[in-house]
PDB file of C-alpha atoms in Angstrom:
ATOM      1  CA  UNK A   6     118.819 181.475 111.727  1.00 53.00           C
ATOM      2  CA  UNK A   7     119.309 180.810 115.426  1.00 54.00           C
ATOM      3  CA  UNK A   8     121.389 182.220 117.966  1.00 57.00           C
ATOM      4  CA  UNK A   9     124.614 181.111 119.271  1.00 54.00           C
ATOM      5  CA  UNK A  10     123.670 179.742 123.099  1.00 45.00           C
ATOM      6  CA  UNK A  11     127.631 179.686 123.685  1.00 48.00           C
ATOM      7  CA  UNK A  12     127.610 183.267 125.309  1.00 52.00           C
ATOM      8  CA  UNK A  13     130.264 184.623 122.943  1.00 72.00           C
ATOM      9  CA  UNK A  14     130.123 187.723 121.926  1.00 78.00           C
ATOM     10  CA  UNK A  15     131.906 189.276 118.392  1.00 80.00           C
ATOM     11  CA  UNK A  16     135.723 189.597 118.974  1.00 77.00           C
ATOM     12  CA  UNK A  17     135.454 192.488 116.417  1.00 79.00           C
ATOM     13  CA  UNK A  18     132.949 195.080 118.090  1.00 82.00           C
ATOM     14  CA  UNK A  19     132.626 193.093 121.477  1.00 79.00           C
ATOM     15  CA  UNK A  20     128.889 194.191 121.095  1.00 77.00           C
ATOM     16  CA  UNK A  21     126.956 191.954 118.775  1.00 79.00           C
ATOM     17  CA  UNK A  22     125.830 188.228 119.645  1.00 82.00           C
ATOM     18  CA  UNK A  23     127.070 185.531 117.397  1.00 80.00           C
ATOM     19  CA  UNK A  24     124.299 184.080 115.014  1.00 80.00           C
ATOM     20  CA  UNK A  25     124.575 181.283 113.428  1.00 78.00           C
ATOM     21  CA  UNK A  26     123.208 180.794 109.747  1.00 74.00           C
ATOM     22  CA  UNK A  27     121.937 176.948 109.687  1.00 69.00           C
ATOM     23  CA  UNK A  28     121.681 176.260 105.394  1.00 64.00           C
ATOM     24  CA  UNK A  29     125.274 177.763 104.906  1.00 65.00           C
ATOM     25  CA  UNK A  30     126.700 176.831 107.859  1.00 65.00           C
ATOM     26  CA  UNK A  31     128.158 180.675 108.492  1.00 76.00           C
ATOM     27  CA  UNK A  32     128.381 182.209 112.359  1.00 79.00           C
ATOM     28  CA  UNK A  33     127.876 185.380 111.971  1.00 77.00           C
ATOM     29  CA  UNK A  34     127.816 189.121 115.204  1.00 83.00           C
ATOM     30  CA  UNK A  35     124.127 189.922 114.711  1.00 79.00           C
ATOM     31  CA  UNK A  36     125.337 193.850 115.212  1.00 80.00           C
ATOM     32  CA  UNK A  37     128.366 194.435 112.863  1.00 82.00           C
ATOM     33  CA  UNK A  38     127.847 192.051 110.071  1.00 79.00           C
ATOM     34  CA  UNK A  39     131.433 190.403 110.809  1.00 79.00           C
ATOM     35  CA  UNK A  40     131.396 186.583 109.411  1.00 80.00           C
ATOM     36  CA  UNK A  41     133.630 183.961 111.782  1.00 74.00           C
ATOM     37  CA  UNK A  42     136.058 181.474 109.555  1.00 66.00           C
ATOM     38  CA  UNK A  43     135.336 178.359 111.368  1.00 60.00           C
ATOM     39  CA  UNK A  44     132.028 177.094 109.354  1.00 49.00           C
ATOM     40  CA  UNK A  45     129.930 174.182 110.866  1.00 47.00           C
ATOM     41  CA  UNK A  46     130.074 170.525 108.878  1.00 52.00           C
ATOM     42  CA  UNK A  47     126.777 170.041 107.353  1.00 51.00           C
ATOM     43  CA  UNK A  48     125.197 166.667 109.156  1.00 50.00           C
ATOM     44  CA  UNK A  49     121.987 166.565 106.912  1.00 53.00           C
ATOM     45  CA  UNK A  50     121.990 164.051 103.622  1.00 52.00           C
ATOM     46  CA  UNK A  51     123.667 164.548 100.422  1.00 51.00           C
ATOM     47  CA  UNK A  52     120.790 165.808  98.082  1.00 50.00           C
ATOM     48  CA  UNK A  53     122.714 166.270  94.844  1.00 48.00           C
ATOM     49  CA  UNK A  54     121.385 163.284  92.789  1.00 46.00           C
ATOM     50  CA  UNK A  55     117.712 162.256  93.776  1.00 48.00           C
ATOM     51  CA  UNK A  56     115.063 161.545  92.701  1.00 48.00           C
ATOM     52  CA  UNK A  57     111.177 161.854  93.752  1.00 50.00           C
ATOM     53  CA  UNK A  58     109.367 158.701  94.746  1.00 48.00           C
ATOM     54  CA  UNK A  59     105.403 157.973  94.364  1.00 49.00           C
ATOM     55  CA  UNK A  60     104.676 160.826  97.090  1.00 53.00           C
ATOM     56  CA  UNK A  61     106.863 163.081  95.657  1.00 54.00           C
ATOM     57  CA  UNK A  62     109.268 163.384  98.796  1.00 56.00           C
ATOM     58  CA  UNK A  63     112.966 162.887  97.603  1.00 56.00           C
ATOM     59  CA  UNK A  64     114.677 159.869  97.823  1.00 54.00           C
ATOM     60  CA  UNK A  65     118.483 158.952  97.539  1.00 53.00           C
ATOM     61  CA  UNK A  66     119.543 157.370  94.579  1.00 55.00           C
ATOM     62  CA  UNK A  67     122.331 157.086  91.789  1.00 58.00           C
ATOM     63  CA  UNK A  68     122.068 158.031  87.897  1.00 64.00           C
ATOM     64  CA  UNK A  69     119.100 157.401  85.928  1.00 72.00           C
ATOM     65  CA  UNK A  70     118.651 154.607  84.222  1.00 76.00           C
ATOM     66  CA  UNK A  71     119.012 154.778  80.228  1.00 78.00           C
ATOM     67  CA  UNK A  72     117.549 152.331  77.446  1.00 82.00           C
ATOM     68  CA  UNK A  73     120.868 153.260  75.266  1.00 81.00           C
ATOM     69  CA  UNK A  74     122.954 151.274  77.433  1.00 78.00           C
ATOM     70  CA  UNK A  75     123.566 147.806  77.328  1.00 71.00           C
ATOM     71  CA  UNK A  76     122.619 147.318  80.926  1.00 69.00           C
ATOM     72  CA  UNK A  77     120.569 150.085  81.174  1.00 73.00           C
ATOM     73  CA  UNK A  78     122.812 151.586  83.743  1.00 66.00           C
ATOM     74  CA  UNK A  79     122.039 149.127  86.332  1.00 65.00           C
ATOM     75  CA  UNK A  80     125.544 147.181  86.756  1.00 67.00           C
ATOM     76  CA  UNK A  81     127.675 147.684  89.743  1.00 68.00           C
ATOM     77  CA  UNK A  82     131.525 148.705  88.763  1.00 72.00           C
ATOM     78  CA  UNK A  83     134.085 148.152  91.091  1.00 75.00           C
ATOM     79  CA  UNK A  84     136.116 150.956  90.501  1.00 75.00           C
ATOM     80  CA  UNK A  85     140.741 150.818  90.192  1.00 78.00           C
ATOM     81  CA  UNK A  86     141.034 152.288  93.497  1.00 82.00           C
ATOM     82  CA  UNK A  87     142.697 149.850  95.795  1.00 83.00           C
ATOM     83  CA  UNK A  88     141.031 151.378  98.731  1.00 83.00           C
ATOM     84  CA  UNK A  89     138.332 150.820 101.451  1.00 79.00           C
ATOM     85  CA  UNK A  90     135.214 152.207 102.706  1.00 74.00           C
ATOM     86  CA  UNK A  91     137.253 154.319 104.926  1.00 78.00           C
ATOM     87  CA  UNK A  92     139.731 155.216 102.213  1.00 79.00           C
ATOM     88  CA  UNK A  93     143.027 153.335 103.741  1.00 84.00           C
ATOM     89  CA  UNK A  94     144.447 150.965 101.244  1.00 87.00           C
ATOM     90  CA  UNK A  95     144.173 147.726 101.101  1.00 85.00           C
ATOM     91  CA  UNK A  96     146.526 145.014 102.481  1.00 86.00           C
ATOM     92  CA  UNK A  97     148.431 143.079  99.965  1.00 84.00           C
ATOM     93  CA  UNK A  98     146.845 140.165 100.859  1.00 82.00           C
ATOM     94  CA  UNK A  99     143.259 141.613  99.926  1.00 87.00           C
ATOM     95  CA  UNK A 100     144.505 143.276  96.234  1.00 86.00           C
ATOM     96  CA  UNK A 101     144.454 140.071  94.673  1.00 86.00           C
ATOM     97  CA  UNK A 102     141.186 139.276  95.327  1.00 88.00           C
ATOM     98  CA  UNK A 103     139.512 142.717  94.771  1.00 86.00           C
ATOM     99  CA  UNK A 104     141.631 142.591  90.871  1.00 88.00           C
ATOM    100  CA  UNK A 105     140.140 138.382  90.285  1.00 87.00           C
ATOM    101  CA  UNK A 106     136.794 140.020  91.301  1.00 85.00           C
ATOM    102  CA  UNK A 107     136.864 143.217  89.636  1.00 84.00           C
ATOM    103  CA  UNK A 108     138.332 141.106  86.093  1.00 84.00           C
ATOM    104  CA  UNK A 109     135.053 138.774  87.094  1.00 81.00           C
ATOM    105  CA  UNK A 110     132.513 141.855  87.225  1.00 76.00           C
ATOM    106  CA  UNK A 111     133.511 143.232  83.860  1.00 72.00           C
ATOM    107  CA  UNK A 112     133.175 139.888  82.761  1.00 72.00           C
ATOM    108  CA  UNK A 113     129.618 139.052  83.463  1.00 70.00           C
ATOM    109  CA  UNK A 114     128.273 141.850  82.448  1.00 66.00           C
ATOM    110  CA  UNK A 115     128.549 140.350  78.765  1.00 62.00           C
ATOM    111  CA  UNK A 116     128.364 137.240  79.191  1.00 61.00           C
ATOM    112  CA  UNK A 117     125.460 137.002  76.798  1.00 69.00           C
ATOM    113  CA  UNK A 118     125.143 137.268  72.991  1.00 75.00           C
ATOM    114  CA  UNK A 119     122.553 139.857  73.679  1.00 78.00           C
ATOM    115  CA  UNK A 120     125.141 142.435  75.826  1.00 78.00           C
ATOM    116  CA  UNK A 121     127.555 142.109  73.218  1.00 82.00           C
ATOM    117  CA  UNK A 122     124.815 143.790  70.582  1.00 87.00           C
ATOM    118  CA  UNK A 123     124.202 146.381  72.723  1.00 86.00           C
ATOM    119  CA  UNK A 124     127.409 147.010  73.119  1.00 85.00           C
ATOM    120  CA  UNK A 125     128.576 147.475  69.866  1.00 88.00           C
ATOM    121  CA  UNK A 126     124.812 149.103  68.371  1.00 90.00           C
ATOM    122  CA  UNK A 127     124.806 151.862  70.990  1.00 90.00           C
ATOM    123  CA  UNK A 128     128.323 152.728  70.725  1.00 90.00           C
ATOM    124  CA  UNK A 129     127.713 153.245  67.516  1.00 92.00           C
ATOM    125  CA  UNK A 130     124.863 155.066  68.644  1.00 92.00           C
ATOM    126  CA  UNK A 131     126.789 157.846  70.847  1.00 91.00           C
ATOM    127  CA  UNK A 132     128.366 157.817  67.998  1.00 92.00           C
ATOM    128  CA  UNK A 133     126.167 159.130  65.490  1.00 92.00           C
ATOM    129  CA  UNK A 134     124.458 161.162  68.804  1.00 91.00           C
ATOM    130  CA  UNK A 135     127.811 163.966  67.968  1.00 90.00           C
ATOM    131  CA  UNK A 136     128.255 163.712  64.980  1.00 91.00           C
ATOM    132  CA  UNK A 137     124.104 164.684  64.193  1.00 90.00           C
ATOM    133  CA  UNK A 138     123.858 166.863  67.447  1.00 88.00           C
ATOM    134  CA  UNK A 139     120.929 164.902  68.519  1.00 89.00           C
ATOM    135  CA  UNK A 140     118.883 165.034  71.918  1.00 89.00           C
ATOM    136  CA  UNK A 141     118.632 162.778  74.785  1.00 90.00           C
ATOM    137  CA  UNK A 142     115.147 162.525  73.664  1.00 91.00           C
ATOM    138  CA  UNK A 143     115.950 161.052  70.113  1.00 92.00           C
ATOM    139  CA  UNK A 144     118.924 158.824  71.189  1.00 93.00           C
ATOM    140  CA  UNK A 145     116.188 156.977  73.865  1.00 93.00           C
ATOM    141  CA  UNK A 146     113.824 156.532  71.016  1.00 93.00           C
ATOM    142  CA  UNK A 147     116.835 154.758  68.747  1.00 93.00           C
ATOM    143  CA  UNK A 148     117.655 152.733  71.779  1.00 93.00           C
ATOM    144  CA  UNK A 149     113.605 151.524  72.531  1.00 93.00           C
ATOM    145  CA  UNK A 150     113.171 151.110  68.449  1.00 94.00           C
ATOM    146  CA  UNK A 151     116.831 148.908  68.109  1.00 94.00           C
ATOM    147  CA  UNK A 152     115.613 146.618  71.549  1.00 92.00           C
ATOM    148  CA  UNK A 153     112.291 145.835  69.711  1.00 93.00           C
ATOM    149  CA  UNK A 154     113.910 144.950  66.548  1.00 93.00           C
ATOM    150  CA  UNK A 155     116.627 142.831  68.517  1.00 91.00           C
ATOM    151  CA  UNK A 156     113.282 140.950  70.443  1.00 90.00           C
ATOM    152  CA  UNK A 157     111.359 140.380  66.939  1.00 90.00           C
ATOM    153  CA  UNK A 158     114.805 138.831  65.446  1.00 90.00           C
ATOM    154  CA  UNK A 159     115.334 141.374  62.736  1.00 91.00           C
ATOM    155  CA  UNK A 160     118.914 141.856  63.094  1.00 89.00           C
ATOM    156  CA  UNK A 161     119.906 138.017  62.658  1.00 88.00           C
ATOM    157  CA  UNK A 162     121.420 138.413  59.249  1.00 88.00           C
ATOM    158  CA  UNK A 163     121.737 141.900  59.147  1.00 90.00           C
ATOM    159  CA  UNK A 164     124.293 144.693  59.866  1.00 91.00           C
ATOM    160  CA  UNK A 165     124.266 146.095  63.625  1.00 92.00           C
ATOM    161  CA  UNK A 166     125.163 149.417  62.127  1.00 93.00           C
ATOM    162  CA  UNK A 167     122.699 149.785  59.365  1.00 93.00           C
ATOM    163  CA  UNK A 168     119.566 148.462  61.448  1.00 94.00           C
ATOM    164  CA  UNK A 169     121.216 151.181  64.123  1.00 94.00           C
ATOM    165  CA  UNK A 170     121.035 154.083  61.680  1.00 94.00           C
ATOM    166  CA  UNK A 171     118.010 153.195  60.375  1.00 94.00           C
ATOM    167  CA  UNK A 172     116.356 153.108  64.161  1.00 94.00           C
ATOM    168  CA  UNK A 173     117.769 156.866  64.650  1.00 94.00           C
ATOM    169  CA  UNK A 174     116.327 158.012  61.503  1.00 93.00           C
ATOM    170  CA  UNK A 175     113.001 156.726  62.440  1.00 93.00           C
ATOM    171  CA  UNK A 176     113.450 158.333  66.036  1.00 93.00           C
ATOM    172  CA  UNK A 177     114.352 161.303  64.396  1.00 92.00           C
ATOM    173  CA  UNK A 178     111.323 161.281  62.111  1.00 90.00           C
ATOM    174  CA  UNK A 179     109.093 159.945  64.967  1.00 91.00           C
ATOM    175  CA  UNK A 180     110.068 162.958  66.999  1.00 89.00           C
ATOM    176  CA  UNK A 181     110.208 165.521  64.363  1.00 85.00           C
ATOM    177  CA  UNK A 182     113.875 166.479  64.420  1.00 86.00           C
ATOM    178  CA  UNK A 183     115.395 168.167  61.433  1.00 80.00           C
ATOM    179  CA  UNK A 184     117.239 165.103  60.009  1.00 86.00           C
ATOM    180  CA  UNK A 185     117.063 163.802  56.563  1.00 84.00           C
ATOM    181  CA  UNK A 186     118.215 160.272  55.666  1.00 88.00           C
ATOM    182  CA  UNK A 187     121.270 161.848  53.966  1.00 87.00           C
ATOM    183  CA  UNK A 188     122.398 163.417  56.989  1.00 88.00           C
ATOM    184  CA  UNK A 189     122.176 159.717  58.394  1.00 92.00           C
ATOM    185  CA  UNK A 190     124.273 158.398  55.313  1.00 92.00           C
ATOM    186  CA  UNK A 191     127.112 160.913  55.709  1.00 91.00           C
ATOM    187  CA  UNK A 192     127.815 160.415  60.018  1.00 91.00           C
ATOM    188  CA  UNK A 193     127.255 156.462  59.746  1.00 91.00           C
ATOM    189  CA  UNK A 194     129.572 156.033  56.585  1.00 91.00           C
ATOM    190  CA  UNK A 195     126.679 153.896  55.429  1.00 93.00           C
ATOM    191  CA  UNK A 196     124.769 153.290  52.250  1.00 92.00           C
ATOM    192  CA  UNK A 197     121.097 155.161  51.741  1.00 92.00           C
ATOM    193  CA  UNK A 198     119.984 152.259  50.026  1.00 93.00           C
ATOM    194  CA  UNK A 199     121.263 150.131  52.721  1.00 94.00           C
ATOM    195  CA  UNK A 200     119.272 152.700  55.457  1.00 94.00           C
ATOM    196  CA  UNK A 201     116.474 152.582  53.797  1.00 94.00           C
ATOM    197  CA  UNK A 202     115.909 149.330  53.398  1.00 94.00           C
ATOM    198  CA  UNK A 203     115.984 148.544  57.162  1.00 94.00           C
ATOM    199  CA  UNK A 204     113.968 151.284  57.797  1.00 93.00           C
ATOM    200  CA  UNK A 205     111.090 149.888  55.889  1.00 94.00           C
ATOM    201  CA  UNK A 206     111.392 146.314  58.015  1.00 94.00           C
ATOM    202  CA  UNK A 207     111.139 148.303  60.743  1.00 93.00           C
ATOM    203  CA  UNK A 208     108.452 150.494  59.985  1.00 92.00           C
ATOM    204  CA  UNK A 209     106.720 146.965  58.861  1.00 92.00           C
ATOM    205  CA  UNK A 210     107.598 144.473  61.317  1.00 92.00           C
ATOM    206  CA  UNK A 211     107.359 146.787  64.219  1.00 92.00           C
ATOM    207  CA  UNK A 212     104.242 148.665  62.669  1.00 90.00           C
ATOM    208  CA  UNK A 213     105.644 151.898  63.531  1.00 89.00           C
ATOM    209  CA  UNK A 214     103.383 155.194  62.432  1.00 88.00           C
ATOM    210  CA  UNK A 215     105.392 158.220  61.297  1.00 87.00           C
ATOM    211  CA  UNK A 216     103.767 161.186  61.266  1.00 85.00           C
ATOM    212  CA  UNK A 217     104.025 163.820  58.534  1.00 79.00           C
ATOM    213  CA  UNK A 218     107.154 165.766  58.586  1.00 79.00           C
ATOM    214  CA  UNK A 219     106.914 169.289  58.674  1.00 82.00           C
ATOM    215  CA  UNK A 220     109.336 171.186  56.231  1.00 85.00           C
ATOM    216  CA  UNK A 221     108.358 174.345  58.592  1.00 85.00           C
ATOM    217  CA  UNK A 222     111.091 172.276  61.211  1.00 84.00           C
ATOM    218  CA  UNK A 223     113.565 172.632  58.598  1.00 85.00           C
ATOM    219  CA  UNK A 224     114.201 175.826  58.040  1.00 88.00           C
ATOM    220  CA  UNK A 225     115.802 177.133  61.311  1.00 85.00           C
ATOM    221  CA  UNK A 226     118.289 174.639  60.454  1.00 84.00           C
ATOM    222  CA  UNK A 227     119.118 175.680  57.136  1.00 88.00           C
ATOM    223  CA  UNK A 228     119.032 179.372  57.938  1.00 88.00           C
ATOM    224  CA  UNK A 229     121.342 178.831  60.897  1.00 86.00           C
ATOM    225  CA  UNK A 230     123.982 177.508  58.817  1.00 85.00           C
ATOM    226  CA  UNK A 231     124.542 179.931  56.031  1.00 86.00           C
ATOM    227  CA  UNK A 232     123.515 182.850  58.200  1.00 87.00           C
ATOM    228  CA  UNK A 233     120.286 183.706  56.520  1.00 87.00           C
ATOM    229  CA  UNK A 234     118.749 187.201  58.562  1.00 87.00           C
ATOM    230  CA  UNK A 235     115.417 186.671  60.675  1.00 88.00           C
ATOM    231  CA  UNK A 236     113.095 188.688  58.405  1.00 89.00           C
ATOM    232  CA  UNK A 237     113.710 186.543  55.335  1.00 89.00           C
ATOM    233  CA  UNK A 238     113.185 183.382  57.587  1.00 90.00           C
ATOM    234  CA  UNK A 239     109.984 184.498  58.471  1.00 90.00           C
ATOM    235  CA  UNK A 240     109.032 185.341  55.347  1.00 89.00           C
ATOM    236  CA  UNK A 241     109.871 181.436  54.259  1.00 90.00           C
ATOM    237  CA  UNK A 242     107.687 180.163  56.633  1.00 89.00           C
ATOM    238  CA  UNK A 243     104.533 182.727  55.877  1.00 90.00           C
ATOM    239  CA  UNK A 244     105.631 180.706  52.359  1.00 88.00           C
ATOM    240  CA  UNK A 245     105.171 177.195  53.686  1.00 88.00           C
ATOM    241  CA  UNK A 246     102.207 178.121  55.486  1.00 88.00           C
ATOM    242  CA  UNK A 247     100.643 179.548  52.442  1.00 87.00           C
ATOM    243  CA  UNK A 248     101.363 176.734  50.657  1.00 86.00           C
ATOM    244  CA  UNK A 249      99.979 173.806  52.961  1.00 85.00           C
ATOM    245  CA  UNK A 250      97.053 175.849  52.990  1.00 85.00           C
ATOM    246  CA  UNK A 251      96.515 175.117  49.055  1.00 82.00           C
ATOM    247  CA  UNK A 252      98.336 171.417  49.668  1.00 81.00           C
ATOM    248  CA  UNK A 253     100.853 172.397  47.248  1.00 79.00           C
ATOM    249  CA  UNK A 254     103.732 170.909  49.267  1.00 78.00           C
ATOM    250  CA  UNK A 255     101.576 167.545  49.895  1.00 80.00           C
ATOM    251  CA  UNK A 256     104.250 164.470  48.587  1.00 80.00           C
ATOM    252  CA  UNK A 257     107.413 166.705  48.396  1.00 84.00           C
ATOM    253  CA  UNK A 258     110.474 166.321  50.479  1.00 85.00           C
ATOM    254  CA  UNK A 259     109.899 168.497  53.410  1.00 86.00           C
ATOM    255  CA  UNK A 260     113.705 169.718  53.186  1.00 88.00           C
ATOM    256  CA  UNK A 261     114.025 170.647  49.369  1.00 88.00           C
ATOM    257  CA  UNK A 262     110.291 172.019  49.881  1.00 90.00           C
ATOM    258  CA  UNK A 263     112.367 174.734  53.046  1.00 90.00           C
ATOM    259  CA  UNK A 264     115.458 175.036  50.917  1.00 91.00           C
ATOM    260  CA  UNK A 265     113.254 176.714  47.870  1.00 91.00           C
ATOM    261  CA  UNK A 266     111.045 178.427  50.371  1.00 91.00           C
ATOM    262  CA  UNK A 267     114.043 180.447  51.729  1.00 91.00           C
ATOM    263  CA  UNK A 268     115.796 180.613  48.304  1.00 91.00           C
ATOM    264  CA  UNK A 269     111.869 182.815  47.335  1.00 90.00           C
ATOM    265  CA  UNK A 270     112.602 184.486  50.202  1.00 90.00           C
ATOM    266  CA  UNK A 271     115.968 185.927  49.751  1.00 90.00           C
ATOM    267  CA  UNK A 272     114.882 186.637  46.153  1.00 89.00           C
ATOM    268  CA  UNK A 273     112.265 189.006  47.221  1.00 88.00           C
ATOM    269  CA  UNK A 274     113.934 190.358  50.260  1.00 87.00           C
ATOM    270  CA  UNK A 275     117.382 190.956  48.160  1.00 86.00           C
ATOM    271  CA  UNK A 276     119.389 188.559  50.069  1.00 86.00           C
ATOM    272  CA  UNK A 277     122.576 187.589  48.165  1.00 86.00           C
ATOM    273  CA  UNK A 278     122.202 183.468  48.467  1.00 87.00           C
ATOM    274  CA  UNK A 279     123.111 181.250  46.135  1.00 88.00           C
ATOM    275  CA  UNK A 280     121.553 178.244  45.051  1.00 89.00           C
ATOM    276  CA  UNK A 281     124.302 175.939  45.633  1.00 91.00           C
ATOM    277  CA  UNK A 282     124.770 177.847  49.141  1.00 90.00           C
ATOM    278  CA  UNK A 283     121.589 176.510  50.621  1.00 90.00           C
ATOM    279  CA  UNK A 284     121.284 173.054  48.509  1.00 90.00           C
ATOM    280  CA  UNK A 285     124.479 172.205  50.317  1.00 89.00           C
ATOM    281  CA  UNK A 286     123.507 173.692  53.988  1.00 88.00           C
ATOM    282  CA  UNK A 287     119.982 171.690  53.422  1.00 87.00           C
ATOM    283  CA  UNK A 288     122.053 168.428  51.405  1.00 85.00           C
ATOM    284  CA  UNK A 289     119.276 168.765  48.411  1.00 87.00           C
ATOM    285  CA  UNK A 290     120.077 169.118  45.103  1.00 89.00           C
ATOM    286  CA  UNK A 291     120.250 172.599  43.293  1.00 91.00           C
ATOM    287  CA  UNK A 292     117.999 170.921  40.686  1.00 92.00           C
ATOM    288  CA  UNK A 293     115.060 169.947  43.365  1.00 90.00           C
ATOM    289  CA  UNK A 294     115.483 173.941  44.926  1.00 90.00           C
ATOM    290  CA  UNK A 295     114.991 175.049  41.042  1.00 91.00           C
ATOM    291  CA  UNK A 296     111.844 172.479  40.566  1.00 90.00           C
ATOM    292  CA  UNK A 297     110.024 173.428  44.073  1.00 89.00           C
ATOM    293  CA  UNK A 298     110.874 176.943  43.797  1.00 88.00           C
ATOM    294  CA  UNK A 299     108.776 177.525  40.838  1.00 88.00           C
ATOM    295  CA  UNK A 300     106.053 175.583  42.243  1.00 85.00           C
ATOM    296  CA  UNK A 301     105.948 177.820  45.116  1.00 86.00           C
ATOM    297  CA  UNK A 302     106.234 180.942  42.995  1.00 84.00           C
ATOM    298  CA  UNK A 303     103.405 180.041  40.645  1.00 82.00           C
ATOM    299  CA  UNK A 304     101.211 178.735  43.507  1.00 80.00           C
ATOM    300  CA  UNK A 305     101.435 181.490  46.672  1.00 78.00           C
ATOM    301  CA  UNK A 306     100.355 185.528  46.676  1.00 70.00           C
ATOM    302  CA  UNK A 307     103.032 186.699  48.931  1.00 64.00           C
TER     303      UNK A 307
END
């Protein structure tokens, strides 16, 4: 806040000194409150998109750069406005030239066998991105697994759009998300047998480690889909704990293993589910909910 060295005073109460407000811009009479229309420009720096260099003082710069896109978000784009810096538009005689250039800019940007993979792999990876309701974190993992794969030579011979879905269902079991290789099938229109077997060259060639999955991650999912209540979900993972503890679930599918656990647990609760209702919200069979739920009832004291 400083004060206005202009020598008005407020036209309202003809009292109060004008103060003016320098973040918001607002003039303001000190002694009434009253707020002036006219605001002052801002003359500082746009801060809206930064980002923090090595000291951590912000710096001006554009979008972040992103491994699932083909250029990584570094290519310049002139843009269909016929217009210049200073927003006038452009003679006739310069539109030509800004259209041969602009047709030249999209041009080289895939100029090379390599771009036009990308292209077509990581729209297919936005793709799959809706349809599974995956995170930025997940789609960046796909994006660093397909590059590797594209460096070692592994898609020569191969479909873009299996080795794609295979690379997402690794980055979704490398970061623990809550997405089975069926789940993978349906959005990608593609083959599990297909999947799978390009997920194994991967997890080969690029010696990838996956860690354990953790059926516990599975059943928020479930339970949000068929509307299961919170006390019976807790009560299916006290199940799964118990039952790690004794390494009964050791070797079973970590979703069929959270499908039966909260099919036990709206049997003793008195929850009206189905069998068929949560086999389809977890895509198991009813037959692999019947075979782990009596494992887990035979095997847990709760």
């Amino acid at each position: 806040m400083t004060s206005n060295n202009m020598g008005n005073v407020c036209e309202r109460c003809s009292k109060g000194s004008l103060i003016t407000d320098n973040e918001s811009g607002e003039i303001y009479c000190g002694s009434c409150g009253y707020v002036v229309p006219e605001k002052l420009q801002e003359s500082g720096p746009e801060w809206r998109s930064f980002t923090q260099d090595e000291r951590g003082d912000r710096a001006r710069a554009g979008a972040p750069t992103s491994l699932s896109m083909h250029d990584m978000g570094l290519a310049t784009v002139i843009n269909s406005q016929n217009k210049d810096a200073s927003g006038r538009p452009l003679a006739s005689s310069m539109k030509s030239t800004i259209e041969r250039l602009r047709t030249w800019d999209n041009r080289s940007q895939v100029h090379e066998p390599t771009d036009r993979n990308f292209r077509q792999a990581f729209g297919e990876l936005n793709r799959l991105k809706d349809k599974l309701a995956l995170s930025d974190t997940v789609v960046e993992k796909a994006a660093y697994i397909y590059r590797k794969a594209l460096d070692k030579g592994l898609v020569r011979g191969r479909s873009i759009s299996a080795l794609m879905a295979s690379a997402l269902f690794a980055a979704c079991r490398d970061t623990e998300t809550a997405r089975n290789i069926k789940d993978v099938e349906t959005a990608s229109n593609i083959k599990k047998k297909d999947i799978a077997r390009c997920y194994r060259l991967l997890l080969k060639e690029l010696d990838l480690r996956m860690p354990v999955p953790d059926p516990i991650h599975c059943i928020s999912r479930i339970a949000s889909q068929i509307g299961i209540a919170e006390k019976t979900k807790r009560y299916a993972i006290q199940a799964l704990k118990e039952a790690q503890e004794k390494e009964v679930s050791a070797g079973k599918d970590p979703m069929g293993l959270a499908a039966a656990a909260l099919y036990l647990a709206c049997v003793k609760n008195g929850e009206s589910k189905t069998q068929r209702d949560i086999a389809v919200a977890a895509n198991v069979t009813e037959v692999t909910i019947r075979n782990r739920y009596k494992g887990l009832k035979d095997s847990i004291d709760i």
